[in-house]
Amino acid sequence: MENLVSLAISLAYILLVLGLATLVAHIQGGRSEYSRKLVHVMVGNWVFITPFFTSLWAVALVPLTFIVVNALSIRFHFFKAMGREHENLGTVYYAFSMFVLSSAAFLLGWRELAFIGLLTMAYGDGFASLVGRRWGKHHPFSFAREKSLEGSVTVAITAFIVSLACVALVRELHDETKTMNRAWEFGMSASFAIFVTESVLIALATAIFAAFVELTGKNGCDNLSVPICTGVFASLLLRYGSVGMTVYLLVALGILIYAYQKSAITADGIVAAELTAATLYAFSSIWVAASLLLFFIAGSLVSKISNSTKKRGECRQGDAGARNWKQVLCNSLPACVALWLAHFSHNTNTAALICFSVFAAACADTFSSEIGMLSRGKVLNLINMRPVPNGTSGGVTLLGIAAGMAGSALLAIPSAGQYGIRGFLFVLVLGFFGTLIDSALGSTIQQRFADKHGQLMDAPAYPRQRAVVGIAYASNNVVNMLSLILICIFAYFLKGLVVP
């Protein structure tokens, strides 16, 4: 009965919001930014109804319905008050964020995950657009010229207020008997001062992170990135934050900022990398967290080594240049998913071994590719051993194979700190095996295109060119992720060689 009542209240509330937005649009003579943002802000308040749901199907049904309705509205223009003249998928992303966060919050029992993420998106992103349009006169962000400093400050302030309220409430409920009662009994005690300080610091870090994430969102994608990234980041800080974690994240941020200045990573890549760093530190050991930094530093350094042969090879590739969020996630997501699953199944020791293997394989592949392209010798297809042009996916050289072994050995070093020499050898072998898997997949399933001479290349020679070899949309990033997923599987089934 509670679910049916909550569903009825949800439906009545959404219809009320759409009615108000339609009225505003009518008063202003048609669709407007005000009517659209009214829907954006008010729909986010649905999160206040979620605690009354008692079943997952019910809490997920509302945003799933939004996804379908918004997708149809974009196609058939049902609700003109909530759309732009040049529509993107922003409203669908909004509903998908609601589905992911409300469902995850219900399953994990992390109410702040949905509240912080969705309210920051609703109020922060919603008001930022209006503030930016009216008062936005400063545009200092080179990677987001269309967004203003005034709008970003609005996002930060909103995220700070929302996060502080949610963090303080959750922490008070968790520490009610031990900390808060004592604090109120004896006045502004040391325990209460620490409580306030930690809550403010978490909210401040979340506010800065949310504002930066909003800057990197394009074409409505901020409706997806802002709520999910902000909610996860704040929840990790709230539940697993420590002095060590703070220091680690600041070190990671410093490295990423330096890499950005050297054009080794993009702004959205920084978001993905910092969120990965928070996940690794929260759910695993310092050795695993250190392996991420080591991988990024080593990979960025070898990517800067170049000669004329490598430059010609890079012209055949589609993802040369600074790492973006897709490349960061494809190299780290398998490890993060393994940690999330292991954390809630209480098997983190095995997950750490999987993470070491994943990063060793990723580093081996990076070293093999970046250093291998320096070779002026023959490049052979790993499957049929026929010569291929330098820079072609699936091609290997003796220099690249040796570099792959070196990259795997480098990233196997942190594993020795947790598993000893047996763990080092396990990760070394599996990491090197990973680069061979990547080359095999690259030469078989990765999409490749023909240049004007009929030779294969990763990047299309012209817009909308169809792949002549491989599976459509199986890009180098997809191949990287598939190879690392396979490494996760191998590491799991072979873990008995290291973990008792």
Short mmCIF file of C-alpha atoms in Angstrom, two decimals:
data_model
loop_
_atom_site.label_atom_id
_atom_site.label_comp_id
_atom_site.label_asym_id
_atom_site.label_seq_id
_atom_site.Cartn_x
_atom_site.Cartn_y
_atom_site.Cartn_z
CA MET A 1 0.00 0.00 0.00
CA GLU A 2 2.88 2.40 0.81
CA ASN A 3 4.25 1.93 -2.71
CA LEU A 4 0.91 2.59 -4.40
CA VAL A 5 0.37 5.73 -2.35
CA SER A 6 3.90 6.95 -3.14
CA LEU A 7 3.38 6.25 -6.84
CA ALA A 8 0.11 8.18 -6.79
CA ILE A 9 1.76 11.14 -5.04
CA SER A 10 4.62 11.02 -7.55
CA LEU A 11 2.23 11.07 -10.50
CA ALA A 12 0.18 13.92 -9.03
CA TYR A 13 3.33 15.95 -8.34
CA ILE A 14 4.75 15.51 -11.85
CA LEU A 15 1.44 16.45 -13.44
CA LEU A 16 1.37 19.56 -11.24
CA VAL A 17 4.88 20.54 -12.34
CA LEU A 18 4.06 20.05 -16.03
CA GLY A 19 0.87 22.06 -15.59
CA LEU A 20 2.71 24.96 -13.99
CA ALA A 21 5.39 24.87 -16.69
CA THR A 22 2.76 24.87 -19.42
CA LEU A 23 1.08 27.87 -17.77
CA VAL A 24 4.38 29.77 -17.59
CA ALA A 25 5.12 28.97 -21.22
CA HIS A 26 1.64 30.16 -22.23
CA ILE A 27 2.03 33.44 -20.33
CA GLN A 28 5.36 34.05 -22.06
CA GLY A 29 3.97 33.22 -25.48
CA GLY A 30 5.49 29.78 -26.01
CA ARG A 31 8.31 27.63 -24.78
CA SER A 32 10.96 29.52 -22.84
CA GLU A 33 14.06 28.93 -20.76
CA TYR A 34 12.04 29.78 -17.65
CA SER A 35 9.40 27.10 -18.23
CA ARG A 36 12.08 24.54 -19.08
CA LYS A 37 14.11 25.32 -15.96
CA LEU A 38 10.97 25.28 -13.83
CA VAL A 39 10.51 21.64 -14.84
CA HIS A 40 14.23 20.97 -14.34
CA VAL A 41 14.22 22.34 -10.79
CA MET A 42 10.84 21.10 -9.59
CA VAL A 43 11.12 17.52 -10.91
CA GLY A 44 14.26 17.05 -8.82
CA ASN A 45 12.15 17.49 -5.69
CA TRP A 46 10.72 14.04 -6.39
CA VAL A 47 13.70 12.69 -4.44
CA PHE A 48 11.94 13.74 -1.22
CA ILE A 49 9.26 11.12 -1.95
CA THR A 50 11.75 8.25 -2.42
CA PRO A 51 12.18 7.41 1.31
CA PHE A 52 8.51 6.39 1.42
CA PHE A 53 8.95 3.60 -1.15
CA THR A 54 9.44 0.12 0.30
CA SER A 55 10.18 -1.87 -2.89
CA LEU A 56 12.81 -1.41 -5.58
CA TRP A 57 10.36 -1.92 -8.45
CA ALA A 58 8.26 0.99 -7.21
CA VAL A 59 11.09 3.46 -6.71
CA ALA A 60 12.51 2.54 -10.13
CA LEU A 61 9.17 2.70 -11.94
CA VAL A 62 8.83 6.48 -11.69
CA PRO A 63 12.15 7.43 -13.37
CA LEU A 64 11.77 4.60 -15.90
CA THR A 65 8.47 6.15 -16.89
CA PHE A 66 10.19 9.53 -17.18
CA ILE A 67 12.77 8.03 -19.53
CA VAL A 68 10.11 6.71 -21.89
CA VAL A 69 7.96 9.84 -21.74
CA ASN A 70 10.92 12.19 -22.28
CA ALA A 71 12.20 10.14 -25.21
CA LEU A 72 8.77 10.21 -26.84
CA SER A 73 8.43 13.92 -26.10
CA ILE A 74 11.66 14.66 -27.94
CA ARG A 75 10.39 12.70 -30.92
CA PHE A 76 6.77 13.92 -30.97
CA HIS A 77 6.98 17.20 -28.95
CA PHE A 78 4.38 16.27 -26.33
CA PHE A 79 5.55 18.75 -23.71
CA LYS A 80 6.84 21.84 -25.48
CA ALA A 81 7.25 23.69 -22.17
CA MET A 82 10.14 21.41 -21.16
CA GLY A 83 12.00 21.33 -24.47
CA ARG A 84 14.42 23.53 -26.36
CA GLU A 85 14.04 24.60 -29.93
CA HIS A 86 17.17 22.61 -30.80
CA GLU A 87 16.59 19.59 -28.56
CA ASN A 88 19.22 17.19 -27.24
CA LEU A 89 18.88 14.15 -24.99
CA GLY A 90 19.30 16.18 -21.79
CA THR A 91 15.84 15.36 -20.45
CA VAL A 92 16.39 11.64 -21.05
CA TYR A 93 19.76 11.84 -19.27
CA TYR A 94 18.01 13.61 -16.39
CA ALA A 95 15.49 10.78 -16.02
CA PHE A 96 18.22 8.14 -16.36
CA SER A 97 20.18 9.81 -13.55
CA MET A 98 17.07 9.68 -11.39
CA PHE A 99 16.71 5.97 -12.15
CA VAL A 100 20.35 5.12 -11.39
CA LEU A 101 20.66 7.16 -8.20
CA SER A 102 17.26 6.37 -6.67
CA SER A 103 17.70 2.64 -7.36
CA ALA A 104 21.29 2.58 -6.07
CA ALA A 105 20.35 4.57 -2.97
CA PHE A 106 17.55 2.10 -2.21
CA LEU A 107 19.76 -0.98 -2.70
CA LEU A 108 22.76 0.35 -0.75
CA GLY A 109 20.82 2.25 1.88
CA TRP A 110 22.80 5.38 0.96
CA ARG A 111 20.04 8.00 0.94
CA GLU A 112 22.57 10.82 0.48
CA LEU A 113 23.58 9.32 -2.87
CA ALA A 114 20.24 10.27 -4.42
CA PHE A 115 19.62 13.45 -2.42
CA ILE A 116 22.99 15.10 -3.05
CA GLY A 117 23.21 14.01 -6.68
CA LEU A 118 19.68 14.87 -7.76
CA LEU A 119 19.25 18.10 -5.79
CA THR A 120 22.62 19.40 -7.00
CA MET A 121 21.50 18.73 -10.56
CA ALA A 122 18.02 20.17 -10.04
CA TYR A 123 18.92 23.36 -8.20
CA GLY A 124 22.58 23.86 -9.04
CA ASP A 125 22.48 23.18 -12.75
CA GLY A 126 19.00 24.70 -13.05
CA PHE A 127 19.81 28.04 -11.42
CA ALA A 128 23.28 28.18 -13.00
CA SER A 129 21.76 28.46 -16.45
CA LEU A 130 19.48 31.33 -15.43
CA VAL A 131 22.24 33.16 -13.53
CA GLY A 132 24.68 32.68 -16.39
CA ARG A 133 22.24 34.04 -18.96
CA ARG A 134 21.43 37.16 -16.96
CA TRP A 135 24.63 38.00 -15.08
CA GLY A 136 27.28 35.81 -16.66
CA LYS A 137 29.94 38.23 -17.92
CA HIS A 138 33.11 36.28 -17.18
CA HIS A 139 34.13 33.22 -19.20
CA PRO A 140 37.58 32.19 -17.93
CA PHE A 141 37.37 28.45 -18.68
CA SER A 142 39.27 27.55 -21.84
CA PHE A 143 37.58 24.13 -22.07
CA ALA A 144 34.07 25.58 -21.57
CA ARG A 145 33.90 29.01 -23.18
CA GLU A 146 30.12 28.92 -23.29
CA LYS A 147 29.84 28.69 -19.49
CA SER A 148 30.34 31.57 -17.10
CA LEU A 149 32.12 31.97 -13.79
CA GLU A 150 28.89 33.26 -12.26
CA GLY A 151 27.04 30.11 -13.27
CA SER A 152 29.79 27.86 -11.89
CA VAL A 153 29.75 29.70 -8.56
CA THR A 154 25.98 29.13 -8.44
CA VAL A 155 26.51 25.38 -8.89
CA ALA A 156 29.17 25.36 -6.18
CA ILE A 157 27.07 27.27 -3.66
CA THR A 158 24.04 25.08 -4.27
CA ALA A 159 26.08 21.87 -4.04
CA PHE A 160 27.67 23.10 -0.81
CA ILE A 161 24.32 23.82 0.85
CA VAL A 162 22.75 20.56 -0.32
CA SER A 163 25.80 18.48 0.62
CA LEU A 164 26.23 20.11 4.03
CA ALA A 165 22.60 19.48 4.94
CA CYS A 166 22.68 15.85 3.76
CA VAL A 167 26.11 15.07 5.22
CA ALA A 168 25.25 16.59 8.61
CA LEU A 169 21.97 14.70 8.76
CA VAL A 170 23.47 11.35 7.80
CA ARG A 171 26.43 11.76 10.16
CA GLU A 172 24.14 12.80 13.00
CA LEU A 173 21.96 9.73 12.50
CA HIS A 174 24.99 7.45 12.40
CA ASP A 175 26.74 8.96 15.44
CA GLU A 176 23.65 9.99 17.36
CA THR A 177 24.31 8.01 20.53
CA LYS A 178 28.08 8.44 20.67
CA THR A 179 28.83 11.93 19.45
CA MET A 180 25.85 14.23 19.19
CA ASN A 181 24.30 13.51 22.60
CA ARG A 182 27.61 14.15 24.29
CA ALA A 183 28.17 17.29 22.22
CA TRP A 184 24.83 18.83 23.09
CA GLU A 185 25.17 17.83 26.75
CA PHE A 186 28.51 19.56 27.27
CA GLY A 187 28.11 22.39 24.77
CA MET A 188 30.49 23.12 21.91
CA SER A 189 32.80 20.24 22.78
CA ALA A 190 35.75 18.97 20.76
CA SER A 191 33.64 16.14 19.33
CA PHE A 192 31.02 18.55 18.00
CA ALA A 193 33.68 20.87 16.60
CA ILE A 194 35.22 17.94 14.72
CA PHE A 195 31.76 16.92 13.51
CA VAL A 196 31.12 20.40 12.08
CA THR A 197 34.59 20.74 10.56
CA GLU A 198 34.47 17.39 8.80
CA SER A 199 30.97 18.04 7.48
CA VAL A 200 31.98 21.43 6.09
CA LEU A 201 35.11 20.01 4.44
CA ILE A 202 33.14 17.21 2.78
CA ALA A 203 30.55 19.71 1.54
CA LEU A 204 33.25 22.08 0.28
CA ALA A 205 35.09 19.34 -1.61
CA THR A 206 31.80 18.16 -3.12
CA ALA A 207 30.87 21.72 -4.14
CA ILE A 208 34.16 22.27 -5.98
CA PHE A 209 33.93 18.86 -7.64
CA ALA A 210 30.30 19.42 -8.72
CA ALA A 211 31.08 22.81 -10.26
CA PHE A 212 33.97 21.35 -12.23
CA VAL A 213 31.88 18.41 -13.44
CA GLU A 214 29.17 20.81 -14.62
CA LEU A 215 31.75 22.73 -16.64
CA THR A 216 32.77 19.61 -18.55
CA GLY A 217 29.22 18.59 -19.54
CA LYS A 218 28.23 19.18 -23.16
CA ASN A 219 24.93 18.87 -25.06
CA GLY A 220 22.86 17.94 -22.04
CA CYS A 221 25.35 15.36 -20.77
CA ASP A 222 25.74 17.36 -17.55
CA ASN A 223 22.29 16.03 -16.59
CA LEU A 224 24.01 12.66 -16.44
CA SER A 225 27.50 13.49 -15.22
CA VAL A 226 26.68 16.06 -12.52
CA PRO A 227 24.21 14.03 -10.43
CA ILE A 228 25.95 10.64 -10.70
CA CYS A 229 29.51 11.90 -10.22
CA THR A 230 28.56 14.31 -7.43
CA GLY A 231 26.41 11.77 -5.58
CA VAL A 232 29.07 9.05 -5.71
CA PHE A 233 31.91 11.42 -4.78
CA ALA A 234 30.08 12.87 -1.78
CA SER A 235 28.97 9.43 -0.57
CA LEU A 236 32.51 8.05 -0.71
CA LEU A 237 33.85 11.02 1.25
CA LEU A 238 31.06 10.76 3.79
CA ARG A 239 31.32 7.03 4.42
CA TYR A 240 35.03 6.34 3.86
CA GLY A 241 36.72 9.72 4.18
CA SER A 242 39.90 10.07 6.21
CA VAL A 243 43.00 12.23 6.40
CA GLY A 244 44.82 9.68 4.25
CA MET A 245 42.09 9.76 1.62
CA THR A 246 42.15 13.56 1.56
CA VAL A 247 45.91 13.65 1.04
CA TYR A 248 45.69 11.00 -1.67
CA LEU A 249 42.96 12.83 -3.59
CA LEU A 250 44.89 16.10 -3.39
CA VAL A 251 48.04 14.39 -4.70
CA ALA A 252 46.01 12.81 -7.50
CA LEU A 253 44.45 16.19 -8.33
CA GLY A 254 47.86 17.85 -8.45
CA ILE A 255 49.15 15.22 -10.87
CA LEU A 256 46.05 15.55 -13.03
CA ILE A 257 46.27 19.34 -13.17
CA TYR A 258 49.91 19.12 -14.22
CA ALA A 259 48.99 16.52 -16.84
CA TYR A 260 46.24 18.80 -18.14
CA GLN A 261 48.71 21.64 -18.51
CA LYS A 262 50.92 19.28 -20.53
CA SER A 263 47.95 18.24 -22.71
CA ALA A 264 48.10 14.67 -21.40
CA ILE A 265 44.48 14.61 -20.19
CA THR A 266 41.28 16.52 -20.91
CA ALA A 267 39.04 18.26 -18.38
CA ASP A 268 36.43 15.50 -18.46
CA GLY A 269 39.26 13.00 -18.11
CA ILE A 270 40.19 14.68 -14.81
CA VAL A 271 36.65 14.08 -13.52
CA ALA A 272 36.77 10.38 -14.39
CA ALA A 273 40.27 9.94 -12.96
CA GLU A 274 39.50 11.71 -9.66
CA LEU A 275 36.33 9.67 -9.17
CA THR A 276 38.31 6.51 -9.92
CA ALA A 277 40.92 7.53 -7.36
CA ALA A 278 38.25 8.05 -4.69
CA THR A 279 36.76 4.62 -5.42
CA LEU A 280 40.10 2.83 -5.26
CA TYR A 281 41.13 4.43 -1.98
CA ALA A 282 37.71 3.92 -0.37
CA PHE A 283 37.32 0.25 -1.26
CA SER A 284 40.86 -1.07 -1.36
CA SER A 285 44.39 -0.70 -0.03
CA ILE A 286 46.89 2.12 -0.39
CA TRP A 287 48.87 -0.15 -2.73
CA VAL A 288 46.00 -0.35 -5.20
CA ALA A 289 45.42 3.39 -4.95
CA ALA A 290 49.13 4.00 -5.58
CA SER A 291 49.05 1.74 -8.65
CA LEU A 292 46.53 4.08 -10.30
CA LEU A 293 48.83 7.08 -9.87
CA LEU A 294 51.83 5.06 -11.05
CA PHE A 295 49.96 3.92 -14.14
CA PHE A 296 48.84 7.42 -15.05
CA ILE A 297 52.28 8.97 -14.53
CA ALA A 298 54.09 6.23 -16.45
CA GLY A 299 51.53 6.18 -19.26
CA SER A 300 51.62 9.96 -19.64
CA LEU A 301 55.42 9.98 -19.78
CA VAL A 302 55.79 7.29 -22.46
CA SER A 303 53.08 8.91 -24.57
CA LYS A 304 55.28 12.00 -24.86
CA ILE A 305 58.21 10.03 -26.35
CA SER A 306 58.09 10.51 -30.09
CA ASN A 307 59.94 10.31 -33.39
CA SER A 308 59.00 10.61 -37.05
CA THR A 309 58.00 6.93 -37.27
CA LYS A 310 55.62 7.24 -34.34
CA LYS A 311 54.08 10.44 -35.69
CA ARG A 312 53.22 8.65 -38.94
CA GLY A 313 51.75 5.75 -36.97
CA GLU A 314 49.61 8.05 -34.82
CA CYS A 315 47.96 9.40 -37.95
CA ARG A 316 46.38 5.97 -38.38
CA GLN A 317 44.85 5.99 -34.93
CA GLY A 318 41.59 7.59 -33.83
CA ASP A 319 42.32 8.36 -30.20
CA ALA A 320 45.78 9.89 -30.21
CA GLY A 321 46.35 12.88 -27.97
CA ALA A 322 45.16 13.75 -24.47
CA ARG A 323 43.24 11.09 -22.54
CA ASN A 324 39.53 11.86 -22.32
CA TRP A 325 36.92 10.43 -19.96
CA LYS A 326 36.20 7.49 -22.27
CA GLN A 327 39.83 6.36 -22.28
CA VAL A 328 40.13 6.82 -18.51
CA LEU A 329 36.99 4.77 -17.84
CA CYS A 330 37.87 2.04 -20.32
CA ASN A 331 41.18 1.54 -18.50
CA SER A 332 39.81 1.77 -14.95
CA LEU A 333 36.12 0.82 -14.95
CA PRO A 334 36.68 -2.98 -14.78
CA ALA A 335 38.81 -2.52 -11.65
CA CYS A 336 36.28 -0.14 -10.07
CA VAL A 337 33.35 -2.47 -10.76
CA ALA A 338 35.30 -5.37 -9.25
CA LEU A 339 35.93 -3.31 -6.12
CA TRP A 340 32.28 -2.22 -5.77
CA LEU A 341 31.09 -5.81 -6.10
CA ALA A 342 33.75 -7.16 -3.76
CA HIS A 343 33.17 -4.50 -1.13
CA PHE A 344 29.53 -5.44 -0.66
CA SER A 345 30.30 -9.16 -0.84
CA HIS A 346 33.17 -8.76 1.66
CA ASN A 347 35.85 -10.21 -0.64
CA THR A 348 38.16 -7.24 -1.05
CA ASN A 349 41.39 -9.26 -0.90
CA THR A 350 40.59 -10.95 -4.22
CA ALA A 351 39.41 -7.65 -5.73
CA ALA A 352 42.75 -6.01 -4.94
CA LEU A 353 44.56 -8.74 -6.88
CA ILE A 354 42.19 -8.18 -9.80
CA CYS A 355 42.87 -4.43 -9.69
CA PHE A 356 46.64 -4.93 -9.76
CA SER A 357 46.25 -7.22 -12.78
CA VAL A 358 43.99 -4.75 -14.60
CA PHE A 359 46.36 -1.82 -14.17
CA ALA A 360 49.37 -3.96 -15.10
CA ALA A 361 47.58 -5.01 -18.30
CA ALA A 362 46.58 -1.42 -19.06
CA CYS A 363 50.13 -0.19 -18.50
CA ALA A 364 51.58 -3.04 -20.58
CA ASP A 365 49.27 -2.17 -23.45
CA THR A 366 50.14 1.54 -23.18
CA PHE A 367 53.89 0.85 -23.14
CA SER A 368 53.59 -1.67 -25.96
CA SER A 369 51.64 0.75 -28.16
CA GLU A 370 53.47 4.01 -27.39
CA ILE A 371 57.01 2.62 -27.43
CA GLY A 372 56.32 0.01 -30.11
CA MET A 373 55.42 2.74 -32.60
CA LEU A 374 58.93 4.14 -32.19
CA SER A 375 60.32 1.03 -33.89
CA ARG A 376 61.49 1.29 -37.49
CA GLY A 377 61.42 -2.47 -37.87
CA LYS A 378 58.68 -4.73 -39.19
CA VAL A 379 55.20 -4.50 -37.71
CA LEU A 380 53.35 -7.83 -37.84
CA ASN A 381 49.72 -8.71 -37.31
CA LEU A 382 49.64 -10.83 -34.14
CA ILE A 383 47.12 -13.32 -35.58
CA ASN A 384 48.42 -14.04 -39.10
CA MET A 385 51.95 -12.60 -38.76
CA ARG A 386 51.58 -10.57 -41.95
CA PRO A 387 53.20 -7.10 -42.21
CA VAL A 388 50.92 -4.14 -41.43
CA PRO A 389 51.56 -0.38 -41.39
CA ASN A 390 52.95 1.11 -38.19
CA GLY A 391 50.16 2.26 -35.87
CA THR A 392 47.65 -0.38 -37.03
CA SER A 393 45.69 -2.01 -34.22
CA GLY A 394 46.75 -5.62 -33.70
CA GLY A 395 50.23 -4.95 -34.98
CA VAL A 396 53.22 -5.92 -32.81
CA THR A 397 56.97 -5.31 -32.86
CA LEU A 398 59.81 -6.80 -30.84
CA LEU A 399 60.36 -3.41 -29.23
CA GLY A 400 56.66 -3.16 -28.36
CA ILE A 401 56.60 -6.65 -26.81
CA ALA A 402 59.64 -5.84 -24.67
CA ALA A 403 58.06 -2.53 -23.65
CA GLY A 404 54.83 -4.32 -22.71
CA MET A 405 56.76 -6.63 -20.41
CA ALA A 406 58.47 -3.63 -18.83
CA GLY A 407 55.14 -1.82 -18.31
CA SER A 408 53.59 -4.88 -16.70
CA ALA A 409 56.62 -5.31 -14.40
CA LEU A 410 56.43 -1.66 -13.34
CA LEU A 411 52.76 -1.91 -12.33
CA ALA A 412 53.35 -5.28 -10.65
CA ILE A 413 55.65 -3.63 -8.10
CA PRO A 414 52.83 -2.25 -5.88
CA SER A 415 51.27 -5.72 -5.73
CA ALA A 416 54.40 -7.03 -4.01
CA GLY A 417 53.63 -4.74 -1.09
CA GLN A 418 50.36 -6.59 -0.48
CA TYR A 419 50.97 -10.11 -1.84
CA GLY A 420 54.74 -10.51 -1.89
CA ILE A 421 56.86 -12.04 -4.66
CA ARG A 422 54.12 -14.54 -5.62
CA GLY A 423 51.70 -11.68 -6.22
CA PHE A 424 54.34 -9.76 -8.19
CA LEU A 425 54.92 -12.68 -10.57
CA PHE A 426 51.17 -13.33 -10.91
CA VAL A 427 50.42 -9.73 -11.85
CA LEU A 428 53.49 -9.49 -14.12
CA VAL A 429 52.45 -12.51 -16.20
CA LEU A 430 48.77 -11.62 -16.31
CA GLY A 431 49.51 -8.00 -17.17
CA PHE A 432 51.73 -8.99 -20.09
CA PHE A 433 49.11 -11.49 -21.22
CA GLY A 434 46.65 -8.59 -21.25
CA THR A 435 48.54 -6.70 -23.93
CA LEU A 436 48.57 -9.83 -26.11
CA ILE A 437 44.80 -10.17 -25.67
CA ASP A 438 44.38 -6.51 -26.62
CA SER A 439 46.44 -6.97 -29.80
CA ALA A 440 44.50 -10.12 -30.71
CA LEU A 441 41.16 -8.36 -30.29
CA GLY A 442 42.50 -5.33 -32.14
CA SER A 443 43.38 -7.41 -35.17
CA THR A 444 40.07 -9.32 -35.23
CA ILE A 445 37.05 -7.45 -33.88
CA GLN A 446 38.17 -3.79 -33.80
CA GLN A 447 36.63 -1.67 -36.52
CA ARG A 448 39.13 -0.42 -39.06
CA PHE A 449 38.82 1.72 -42.13
CA ALA A 450 40.60 1.87 -45.47
CA ASP A 451 42.71 4.87 -46.45
CA LYS A 452 43.09 6.07 -50.03
CA HIS A 453 45.76 3.42 -50.64
CA GLY A 454 43.58 0.62 -49.30
CA GLN A 455 45.58 0.21 -46.09
CA LEU A 456 43.81 -0.26 -42.77
CA MET A 457 43.63 2.47 -40.15
CA ASP A 458 41.72 2.99 -36.89
CA ALA A 459 40.35 6.43 -37.72
CA PRO A 460 37.92 6.99 -40.62
CA ALA A 461 39.41 8.83 -43.59
CA TYR A 462 36.25 10.89 -44.03
CA PRO A 463 32.95 11.48 -42.14
CA ARG A 464 30.49 8.54 -42.03
CA GLN A 465 32.98 6.17 -43.58
CA ARG A 466 32.05 2.55 -42.97
CA ALA A 467 34.46 0.07 -41.45
CA VAL A 468 35.83 -2.53 -43.87
CA VAL A 469 37.18 -4.86 -41.15
CA GLY A 470 35.91 -5.72 -37.67
CA ILE A 471 32.66 -4.99 -35.85
CA ALA A 472 31.00 -1.60 -36.23
CA TYR A 473 31.46 0.68 -33.19
CA ALA A 474 34.11 -1.65 -31.71
CA SER A 475 36.64 1.15 -31.28
CA ASN A 476 40.03 0.96 -29.61
CA ASN A 477 38.40 2.02 -26.32
CA VAL A 478 35.92 -0.86 -26.56
CA VAL A 479 38.74 -3.30 -27.27
CA ASN A 480 40.70 -1.97 -24.29
CA MET A 481 37.76 -2.50 -21.97
CA LEU A 482 37.01 -5.98 -23.30
CA SER A 483 40.61 -7.07 -22.84
CA LEU A 484 40.65 -5.77 -19.26
CA ILE A 485 37.34 -7.50 -18.50
CA LEU A 486 38.93 -10.74 -19.68
CA ILE A 487 41.89 -10.07 -17.38
CA CYS A 488 39.45 -9.61 -14.50
CA ILE A 489 37.94 -13.02 -15.28
CA PHE A 490 41.32 -14.75 -15.56
CA ALA A 491 42.54 -13.12 -12.33
CA TYR A 492 39.41 -14.25 -10.50
CA PHE A 493 39.66 -17.90 -11.55
CA LEU A 494 43.44 -18.05 -11.01
CA LYS A 495 43.43 -16.17 -7.70
CA GLY A 496 44.14 -19.41 -5.82
CA LEU A 497 47.75 -19.18 -6.98
CA VAL A 498 48.19 -16.15 -4.72
CA VAL A 499 45.24 -15.77 -2.36
CA PRO A 500 44.57 -18.75 -0.04
#
